[in-house]
PDB file of C-alpha atoms and ligand atoms in Angstrom:
ATOM      1  CA  MET A   1     136.382 130.698  79.710  1.00  0.00           C
ATOM      2  CA  GLU A   2     139.122 133.100  78.595  1.00  0.00           C
ATOM      3  CA  TYR A   3     142.647 131.812  79.444  1.00  0.00           C
ATOM      4  CA  LEU A   4     144.809 133.237  82.051  1.00  0.00           C
ATOM      5  CA  THR A   5     148.217 132.981  80.526  1.00  0.00           C
ATOM      6  CA  ILE A   6     151.393 132.599  82.737  1.00  0.00           C
ATOM      7  CA  ALA A   7     154.948 132.784  81.346  1.00  0.00           C
ATOM      8  CA  LEU A   8     157.289 130.576  83.140  1.00  0.00           C
ATOM      9  CA  THR A   9     161.161 130.691  82.984  1.00  0.00           C
ATOM     10  CA  LYS A  10     162.314 127.478  81.328  1.00  0.00           C
ATOM     11  CA  GLY A  11     164.376 125.118  83.623  1.00  0.00           C
ATOM     12  CA  ARG A  12     164.507 124.628  87.315  1.00  0.00           C
ATOM     13  CA  LEU A  13     162.536 127.818  88.103  1.00  0.00           C
ATOM     14  CA  ALA A  14     159.476 126.382  85.934  1.00  0.00           C
ATOM     15  CA  ASN A  15     159.603 122.980  87.822  1.00  0.00           C
ATOM     16  CA  LYS A  16     159.582 124.671  91.091  1.00  0.00           C
ATOM     17  CA  THR A  17     156.815 127.083  90.101  1.00  0.00           C
ATOM     18  CA  MET A  18     154.646 124.188  88.912  1.00  0.00           C
ATOM     19  CA  ASP A  19     155.103 122.539  92.238  1.00  0.00           C
ATOM     20  CA  LEU A  20     153.889 125.555  93.913  1.00  0.00           C
ATOM     21  CA  PHE A  21     150.985 126.155  91.504  1.00  0.00           C
ATOM     22  CA  GLU A  22     149.926 122.619  92.121  1.00  0.00           C
ATOM     23  CA  LYS A  23     149.882 123.057  95.895  1.00  0.00           C
ATOM     24  CA  ALA A  24     147.704 126.091  95.251  1.00  0.00           C
ATOM     25  CA  GLY A  25     145.374 124.051  93.206  1.00  0.00           C
ATOM     26  CA  PHE A  26     146.360 124.982  89.605  1.00  0.00           C
ATOM     27  CA  THR A  27     147.578 121.860  87.714  1.00  0.00           C
ATOM     28  CA  CYS A  28     148.766 121.283  84.233  1.00  0.00           C
ATOM     29  CA  GLU A  29     148.967 117.440  83.588  1.00  0.00           C
ATOM     30  CA  GLU A  30     150.139 118.229  79.954  1.00  0.00           C
ATOM     31  CA  MET A  31     153.348 119.661  81.304  1.00  0.00           C
ATOM     32  CA  LYS A  32     154.428 116.496  83.189  1.00  0.00           C
ATOM     33  CA  GLU A  33     155.090 114.492  80.011  1.00  0.00           C
ATOM     34  CA  GLU A  34     158.823 113.210  80.174  1.00  0.00           C
ATOM     35  CA  GLY A  35     161.108 114.767  77.588  1.00  0.00           C
ATOM     36  CA  THR A  36     158.358 117.027  75.982  1.00  0.00           C
ATOM     37  CA  ARG A  37     159.696 119.745  73.683  1.00  0.00           C
ATOM     38  CA  LYS A  38     156.365 121.640  73.652  1.00  0.00           C
ATOM     39  CA  LEU A  39     156.420 125.196  74.673  1.00  0.00           C
ATOM     40  CA  ILE A  40     152.739 125.763  75.454  1.00  0.00           C
ATOM     41  CA  PHE A  41     150.480 123.868  77.773  1.00  0.00           C
ATOM     42  CA  THR A  42     146.841 124.334  78.691  1.00  0.00           C
ATOM     43  CA  ASN A  43     144.381 123.352  81.353  1.00  0.00           C
ATOM     44  CA  GLU A  44     141.181 123.562  79.654  1.00  0.00           C
ATOM     45  CA  GLU A  45     138.958 122.964  82.816  1.00  0.00           C
ATOM     46  CA  GLN A  46     140.680 125.721  84.697  1.00  0.00           C
ATOM     47  CA  GLY A  47     141.356 127.999  81.706  1.00  0.00           C
ATOM     48  CA  LEU A  48     145.068 128.258  82.206  1.00  0.00           C
ATOM     49  CA  LYS A  49     147.856 128.384  79.620  1.00  0.00           C
ATOM     50  CA  PHE A  50     151.269 128.147  80.596  1.00  0.00           C
ATOM     51  CA  PHE A  51     154.265 128.822  78.296  1.00  0.00           C
ATOM     52  CA  LEU A  52     158.040 128.399  78.772  1.00  0.00           C
ATOM     53  CA  ALA A  53     160.298 131.246  77.929  1.00  0.00           C
ATOM     54  CA  LYS A  54     163.845 132.244  78.478  1.00  0.00           C
ATOM     55  CA  GLY A  55     164.096 134.139  81.714  1.00  0.00           C
ATOM     56  CA  PRO A  56     165.088 137.568  80.344  1.00  0.00           C
ATOM     57  CA  ASP A  57     162.114 137.329  77.952  1.00  0.00           C
ATOM     58  CA  VAL A  58     159.527 136.748  80.753  1.00  0.00           C
ATOM     59  CA  PRO A  59     159.026 140.451  81.865  1.00  0.00           C
ATOM     60  CA  THR A  60     158.766 141.389  78.059  1.00  0.00           C
ATOM     61  CA  TYR A  61     155.801 138.852  77.562  1.00  0.00           C
ATOM     62  CA  VAL A  62     154.266 140.170  80.668  1.00  0.00           C
ATOM     63  CA  GLU A  63     154.806 143.833  79.756  1.00  0.00           C
ATOM     64  CA  TYR A  64     153.220 143.392  76.358  1.00  0.00           C
ATOM     65  CA  GLY A  65     150.288 141.372  77.750  1.00  0.00           C
ATOM     66  CA  ALA A  66     151.317 138.113  75.838  1.00  0.00           C
ATOM     67  CA  ALA A  67     151.132 136.724  79.296  1.00  0.00           C
ATOM     68  CA  ASP A  68     149.013 138.001  82.170  1.00  0.00           C
ATOM     69  CA  LEU A  69     151.490 136.675  84.740  1.00  0.00           C
ATOM     70  CA  GLY A  70     155.088 135.590  84.816  1.00  0.00           C
ATOM     71  CA  VAL A  71     157.385 133.849  87.171  1.00  0.00           C
ATOM     72  CA  VAL A  72     160.962 135.132  87.072  1.00  0.00           C
ATOM     73  CA  GLY A  73     163.972 135.827  89.047  1.00  0.00           C
ATOM     74  CA  SER A  74     164.313 139.242  90.733  1.00  0.00           C
ATOM     75  CA  ASP A  75     167.782 139.495  89.008  1.00  0.00           C
ATOM     76  CA  ILE A  76     166.050 139.489  85.594  1.00  0.00           C
ATOM     77  CA  ILE A  77     163.313 141.989  86.962  1.00  0.00           C
ATOM     78  CA  MET A  78     166.095 144.389  88.025  1.00  0.00           C
ATOM     79  CA  GLU A  79     167.989 144.020  84.869  1.00  0.00           C
ATOM     80  CA  GLU A  80     165.131 144.375  82.448  1.00  0.00           C
ATOM     81  CA  SER A  81     163.223 147.238  84.057  1.00  0.00           C
ATOM     82  CA  ARG A  82     160.001 146.169  82.277  1.00  0.00           C
ATOM     83  CA  ARG A  83     156.572 147.549  83.260  1.00  0.00           C
ATOM     84  CA  ALA A  84     154.667 145.033  85.295  1.00  0.00           C
ATOM     85  CA  TYR A  85     153.438 144.650  88.854  1.00  0.00           C
ATOM     86  CA  GLU A  86     155.615 142.560  91.219  1.00  0.00           C
ATOM     87  CA  VAL A  87     153.079 141.044  93.369  1.00  0.00           C
ATOM     88  CA  LEU A  88     154.681 137.979  95.309  1.00  0.00           C
ATOM     89  CA  ASP A  89     158.032 136.729  96.458  1.00  0.00           C
ATOM     90  CA  LEU A  90     157.796 133.103  95.916  1.00  0.00           C
ATOM     91  CA  GLY A  91     160.832 132.234  98.226  1.00  0.00           C
ATOM     92  CA  PHE A  92     162.587 129.764  95.955  1.00  0.00           C
ATOM     93  CA  GLY A  93     165.447 130.276  93.538  1.00  0.00           C
ATOM     94  CA  LYS A  94     167.196 132.110  96.345  1.00  0.00           C
ATOM     95  CA  CYS A  95     170.677 133.238  95.501  1.00  0.00           C
ATOM     96  CA  ARG A  96     172.753 136.583  95.826  1.00  0.00           C
ATOM     97  CA  MET A  97     173.876 139.096  93.271  1.00  0.00           C
ATOM     98  CA  CYS A  98     177.608 139.662  93.855  1.00  0.00           C
ATOM     99  CA  VAL A  99     180.790 141.279  92.754  1.00  0.00           C
ATOM    100  CA  CYS A 100     183.333 138.271  92.413  1.00  0.00           C
ATOM    101  CA  GLY A 101     186.930 137.996  91.537  1.00  0.00           C
ATOM    102  CA  PRO A 102     190.354 136.810  92.526  1.00  0.00           C
ATOM    103  CA  LYS A 103     191.275 137.981  96.105  1.00  0.00           C
ATOM    104  CA  GLU A 104     193.657 140.458  94.723  1.00  0.00           C
ATOM    105  CA  ALA A 105     191.068 142.452  93.109  1.00  0.00           C
ATOM    106  CA  ALA A 106     189.471 143.452  96.520  1.00  0.00           C
ATOM    107  CA  GLU A 107     192.172 146.009  96.775  1.00  0.00           C
ATOM    108  CA  LYS A 108     191.157 147.662  93.456  1.00  0.00           C
ATOM    109  CA  LEU A 109     187.729 147.637  94.562  1.00  0.00           C
ATOM    110  CA  ARG A 110     188.724 149.380  97.698  1.00  0.00           C
ATOM    111  CA  HIS A 111     190.624 152.096  96.156  1.00  0.00           C
ATOM    112  CA  HIS A 112     187.853 152.792  93.713  1.00  0.00           C
ATOM    113  CA  GLU A 113     190.472 152.117  90.793  1.00  0.00           C
ATOM    114  CA  MET A 114     189.060 152.194  87.297  1.00  0.00           C
ATOM    115  CA  ILE A 115     188.413 148.377  86.703  1.00  0.00           C
ATOM    116  CA  ARG A 116     186.753 146.320  84.219  1.00  0.00           C
ATOM    117  CA  VAL A 117     183.645 144.540  85.112  1.00  0.00           C
ATOM    118  CA  ALA A 118     182.174 141.618  83.077  1.00  0.00           C
ATOM    119  CA  SER A 119     178.507 140.565  83.402  1.00  0.00           C
ATOM    120  CA  LYS A 120     175.359 139.151  82.015  1.00  0.00           C
ATOM    121  CA  TYR A 121     173.747 142.046  83.987  1.00  0.00           C
ATOM    122  CA  PRO A 122     175.136 145.203  82.691  1.00  0.00           C
ATOM    123  CA  ALA A 123     172.253 147.385  84.078  1.00  0.00           C
ATOM    124  CA  ILE A 124     172.571 145.948  87.525  1.00  0.00           C
ATOM    125  CA  ALA A 125     176.625 146.366  87.476  1.00  0.00           C
ATOM    126  CA  LYS A 126     176.058 150.031  86.161  1.00  0.00           C
ATOM    127  CA  GLU A 127     173.404 150.940  88.981  1.00  0.00           C
ATOM    128  CA  TYR A 128     175.641 149.380  91.584  1.00  0.00           C
ATOM    129  CA  PHE A 129     179.029 150.878  90.652  1.00  0.00           C
ATOM    130  CA  TYR A 130     177.668 154.149  89.258  1.00  0.00           C
ATOM    131  CA  ASN A 131     174.765 155.078  91.706  1.00  0.00           C
ATOM    132  CA  ARG A 132     175.490 153.099  94.913  1.00  0.00           C
ATOM    133  CA  LYS A 133     179.398 153.190  94.951  1.00  0.00           C
ATOM    134  CA  HIS A 134     179.812 156.383  92.768  1.00  0.00           C
ATOM    135  CA  GLN A 135     182.831 154.363  91.030  1.00  0.00           C
ATOM    136  CA  THR A 136     183.517 154.802  87.370  1.00  0.00           C
ATOM    137  CA  VAL A 137     184.220 151.354  85.858  1.00  0.00           C
ATOM    138  CA  ASP A 138     184.200 149.768  82.319  1.00  0.00           C
ATOM    139  CA  ILE A 139     181.255 147.312  82.024  1.00  0.00           C
ATOM    140  CA  ILE A 140     181.670 144.460  79.555  1.00  0.00           C
ATOM    141  CA  LYS A 141     178.414 142.379  78.518  1.00  0.00           C
ATOM    142  CA  LEU A 142     178.864 138.689  78.384  1.00  0.00           C
ATOM    143  CA  GLY A 143     176.284 136.055  77.643  1.00  0.00           C
ATOM    144  CA  GLY A 144     177.446 133.495  80.185  1.00  0.00           C
ATOM    145  CA  SER A 145     180.216 131.543  81.955  1.00  0.00           C
ATOM    146  CA  VAL A 146     181.179 135.016  83.226  1.00  0.00           C
ATOM    147  CA  GLU A 147     183.714 133.434  85.517  1.00  0.00           C
ATOM    148  CA  LEU A 148     186.109 133.285  82.549  1.00  0.00           C
ATOM    149  CA  GLY A 149     186.235 137.153  82.600  1.00  0.00           C
ATOM    150  CA  PRO A 150     188.912 137.549  85.440  1.00  0.00           C
ATOM    151  CA  LEU A 151     190.466 133.979  84.531  1.00  0.00           C
ATOM    152  CA  VAL A 152     191.498 134.958  80.947  1.00  0.00           C
ATOM    153  CA  GLY A 153     192.319 138.507  81.640  1.00  0.00           C
ATOM    154  CA  LEU A 154     189.117 140.114  80.147  1.00  0.00           C
ATOM    155  CA  SER A 155     188.018 141.824  83.385  1.00  0.00           C
ATOM    156  CA  ASP A 156     189.171 142.387  86.901  1.00  0.00           C
ATOM    157  CA  VAL A 157     186.020 141.199  88.517  1.00  0.00           C
ATOM    158  CA  ILE A 158     182.416 139.981  87.545  1.00  0.00           C
ATOM    159  CA  VAL A 159     178.985 140.779  88.708  1.00  0.00           C
ATOM    160  CA  ASP A 160     177.003 137.478  88.794  1.00  0.00           C
ATOM    161  CA  ILE A 161     174.659 135.232  90.597  1.00  0.00           C
ATOM    162  CA  VAL A 162     176.189 133.208  93.461  1.00  0.00           C
ATOM    163  CA  GLU A 163     174.007 130.168  94.655  1.00  0.00           C
ATOM    164  CA  THR A 164     176.034 127.400  96.278  1.00  0.00           C
ATOM    165  CA  GLY A 165     179.320 129.158  95.555  1.00  0.00           C
ATOM    166  CA  SER A 166     180.839 126.221  93.912  1.00  0.00           C
ATOM    167  CA  THR A 167     181.392 127.642  90.523  1.00  0.00           C
ATOM    168  CA  LEU A 168     183.418 130.438  92.198  1.00  0.00           C
ATOM    169  CA  ARG A 169     185.390 128.000  94.456  1.00  0.00           C
ATOM    170  CA  GLU A 170     186.183 125.618  91.449  1.00  0.00           C
ATOM    171  CA  ASN A 171     187.631 128.440  89.582  1.00  0.00           C
ATOM    172  CA  GLY A 172     189.594 130.053  92.253  1.00  0.00           C
ATOM    173  CA  LEU A 173     187.315 133.198  92.763  1.00  0.00           C
ATOM    174  CA  GLU A 174     185.442 134.554  95.600  1.00  0.00           C
ATOM    175  CA  VAL A 175     182.708 137.002  96.573  1.00  0.00           C
ATOM    176  CA  LEU A 176     184.159 140.471  97.157  1.00  0.00           C
ATOM    177  CA  GLU A 177     180.983 142.516  97.506  1.00  0.00           C
ATOM    178  CA  GLU A 178     177.330 141.590  97.970  1.00  0.00           C
ATOM    179  CA  ILE A 179     174.895 143.513  95.848  1.00  0.00           C
ATOM    180  CA  CYS A 180     171.678 142.129  97.043  1.00  0.00           C
ATOM    181  CA  PRO A 181     169.624 138.832  97.619  1.00  0.00           C
ATOM    182  CA  LEU A 182     167.496 137.356  94.870  1.00  0.00           C
ATOM    183  CA  SER A 183     164.485 135.017  94.590  1.00  0.00           C
ATOM    184  CA  ALA A 184     161.743 134.098  92.190  1.00  0.00           C
ATOM    185  CA  ARG A 185     158.831 136.656  91.850  1.00  0.00           C
ATOM    186  CA  LEU A 186     155.413 136.620  90.515  1.00  0.00           C
ATOM    187  CA  ILE A 187     154.643 139.465  88.050  1.00  0.00           C
ATOM    188  CA  VAL A 188     151.483 140.584  86.657  1.00  0.00           C
ATOM    189  CA  ASN A 189     150.559 142.707  83.592  1.00  0.00           C
ATOM    190  CA  GLN A 190     149.084 146.207  84.506  1.00  0.00           C
ATOM    191  CA  VAL A 191     146.166 146.012  82.335  1.00  0.00           C
ATOM    192  CA  SER A 192     145.316 142.295  83.151  1.00  0.00           C
ATOM    193  CA  MET A 193     145.526 143.423  86.854  1.00  0.00           C
ATOM    194  CA  GLN A 194     142.661 145.775  86.238  1.00  0.00           C
ATOM    195  CA  MET A 195     140.580 143.779  83.733  1.00  0.00           C
ATOM    196  CA  GLN A 196     140.883 140.198  85.271  1.00  0.00           C
ATOM    197  CA  SER A 197     141.233 141.455  89.003  1.00  0.00           C
ATOM    198  CA  GLU A 198     139.118 138.678  90.585  1.00  0.00           C
ATOM    199  CA  ARG A 199     140.740 135.876  88.844  1.00  0.00           C
ATOM    200  CA  ILE A 200     144.229 137.228  89.426  1.00  0.00           C
ATOM    201  CA  ASN A 201     143.674 138.193  92.893  1.00  0.00           C
ATOM    202  CA  ASP A 202     142.099 134.841  93.787  1.00  0.00           C
ATOM    203  CA  MET A 203     145.303 133.180  92.247  1.00  0.00           C
ATOM    204  CA  ILE A 204     147.627 135.371  94.118  1.00  0.00           C
ATOM    205  CA  THR A 205     145.786 134.507  97.298  1.00  0.00           C
ATOM    206  CA  ARG A 206     145.763 130.942  96.704  1.00  0.00           C
ATOM    207  CA  ILE A 207     149.489 131.035  95.872  1.00  0.00           C
ATOM    208  CA  ARG A 208     150.228 132.953  98.940  1.00  0.00           C
ATOM    209  CA  ARG A 209     148.482 130.479 101.128  1.00  0.00           C
ATOM    210  CA  ALA A 210     150.625 127.657  99.575  1.00  0.00           C
ATOM    211  CA  LEU A 211     153.890 129.313 100.298  1.00  0.00           C
TER     212      LEU A 211
HETATM  213  C1  PRP B   1     174.829 130.638  87.026  1.00  0.00           C
HETATM  214  C2  PRP B   1     175.626 131.929  87.546  1.00  0.00           C
HETATM  215  C3  PRP B   1     176.952 131.187  88.082  1.00  0.00           C
HETATM  216  C4  PRP B   1     176.315 129.984  88.660  1.00  0.00           C
HETATM  217  C5  PRP B   1     176.359 130.109  90.124  1.00  0.00           C
HETATM  218  O1  PRP B   1     175.220 130.222  85.790  1.00  0.00           O
HETATM  219  O2  PRP B   1     176.035 132.628  86.463  1.00  0.00           O
HETATM  220  O3  PRP B   1     177.801 130.905  87.091  1.00  0.00           O
HETATM  221  O4  PRP B   1     175.016 129.737  88.194  1.00  0.00           O
HETATM  222  O5  PRP B   1     175.764 129.022  90.771  1.00  0.00           O
HETATM  223  P1  PRP B   1     176.569 128.434  91.908  1.00  0.00           P
HETATM  224  O6  PRP B   1     177.109 129.351  93.143  1.00  0.00           O
HETATM  225  O7  PRP B   1     175.714 127.309  92.668  1.00  0.00           O
HETATM  226  O8  PRP B   1     177.793 127.687  91.590  1.00  0.00           O
HETATM  227  P2  PRP B   1     174.295 129.273  84.924  1.00  0.00           P
HETATM  228  O9  PRP B   1     174.277 128.049  85.355  1.00  0.00           O
HETATM  229  O10 PRP B   1     172.903 130.064  84.885  1.00  0.00           O
HETATM  230  O11 PRP B   1     174.912 129.457  83.550  1.00  0.00           O
HETATM  231  P3  PRP B   1     175.838 130.739  82.773  1.00  0.00           P
HETATM  232  O12 PRP B   1     176.998 130.784  83.358  1.00  0.00           O
HETATM  233  O13 PRP B   1     175.744 130.269  81.326  1.00  0.00           O
HETATM  234  O14 PRP B   1     175.054 131.860  82.996  1.00  0.00           O
END
């Protein structure tokens, strides 16, 4: 049997995904090994192959067909704009994309001042400020720990994910504007969807039932 290949987002999302897949009847014992550094895992019986990738790369693997399916946050889907079908909201990994900063920055936002915005998500920040708010801003791309931006004077605000809000609180920042809610999504390669429609649709149906 040909493998169905599934790209998972390394870390917490992969664990939650495997819990859901198991409930839907798709297992991968190999992946449960404690402390393994392996990246690819198979279930020969079910003809499944899972691999662990960095979130931003998951839509890339799916677009190019290196994976038939992928599970990734909707933040990454929005940021990367890759070609793939988004077929299911998996309901976990829930958080919000927000504009955050010190309280004082709220005034600058309100008056549409030319501000600096630091983010790991420059495309989302651009779409929000330019297309939704019609506000010209200076967007600075960072790789992580974006909260540092306003704290060390690099930017006025940040565009970032807020889950519990504790990173903001512990660093004296707050949510100033909410851009959109986020959650994990199941995506499918467009060719695989046609060529393996029976297997993939069956998988989608079983996962939907397990939600
Ligand atoms: C994410 C995000 C925030 C934090 C939000 O960072 O960028 O910093 O989680 O979570 P909270 O609201 O529950 O505090 P992540 O841990 O992915 O690391 P990063 O800063 O390196 O991106």
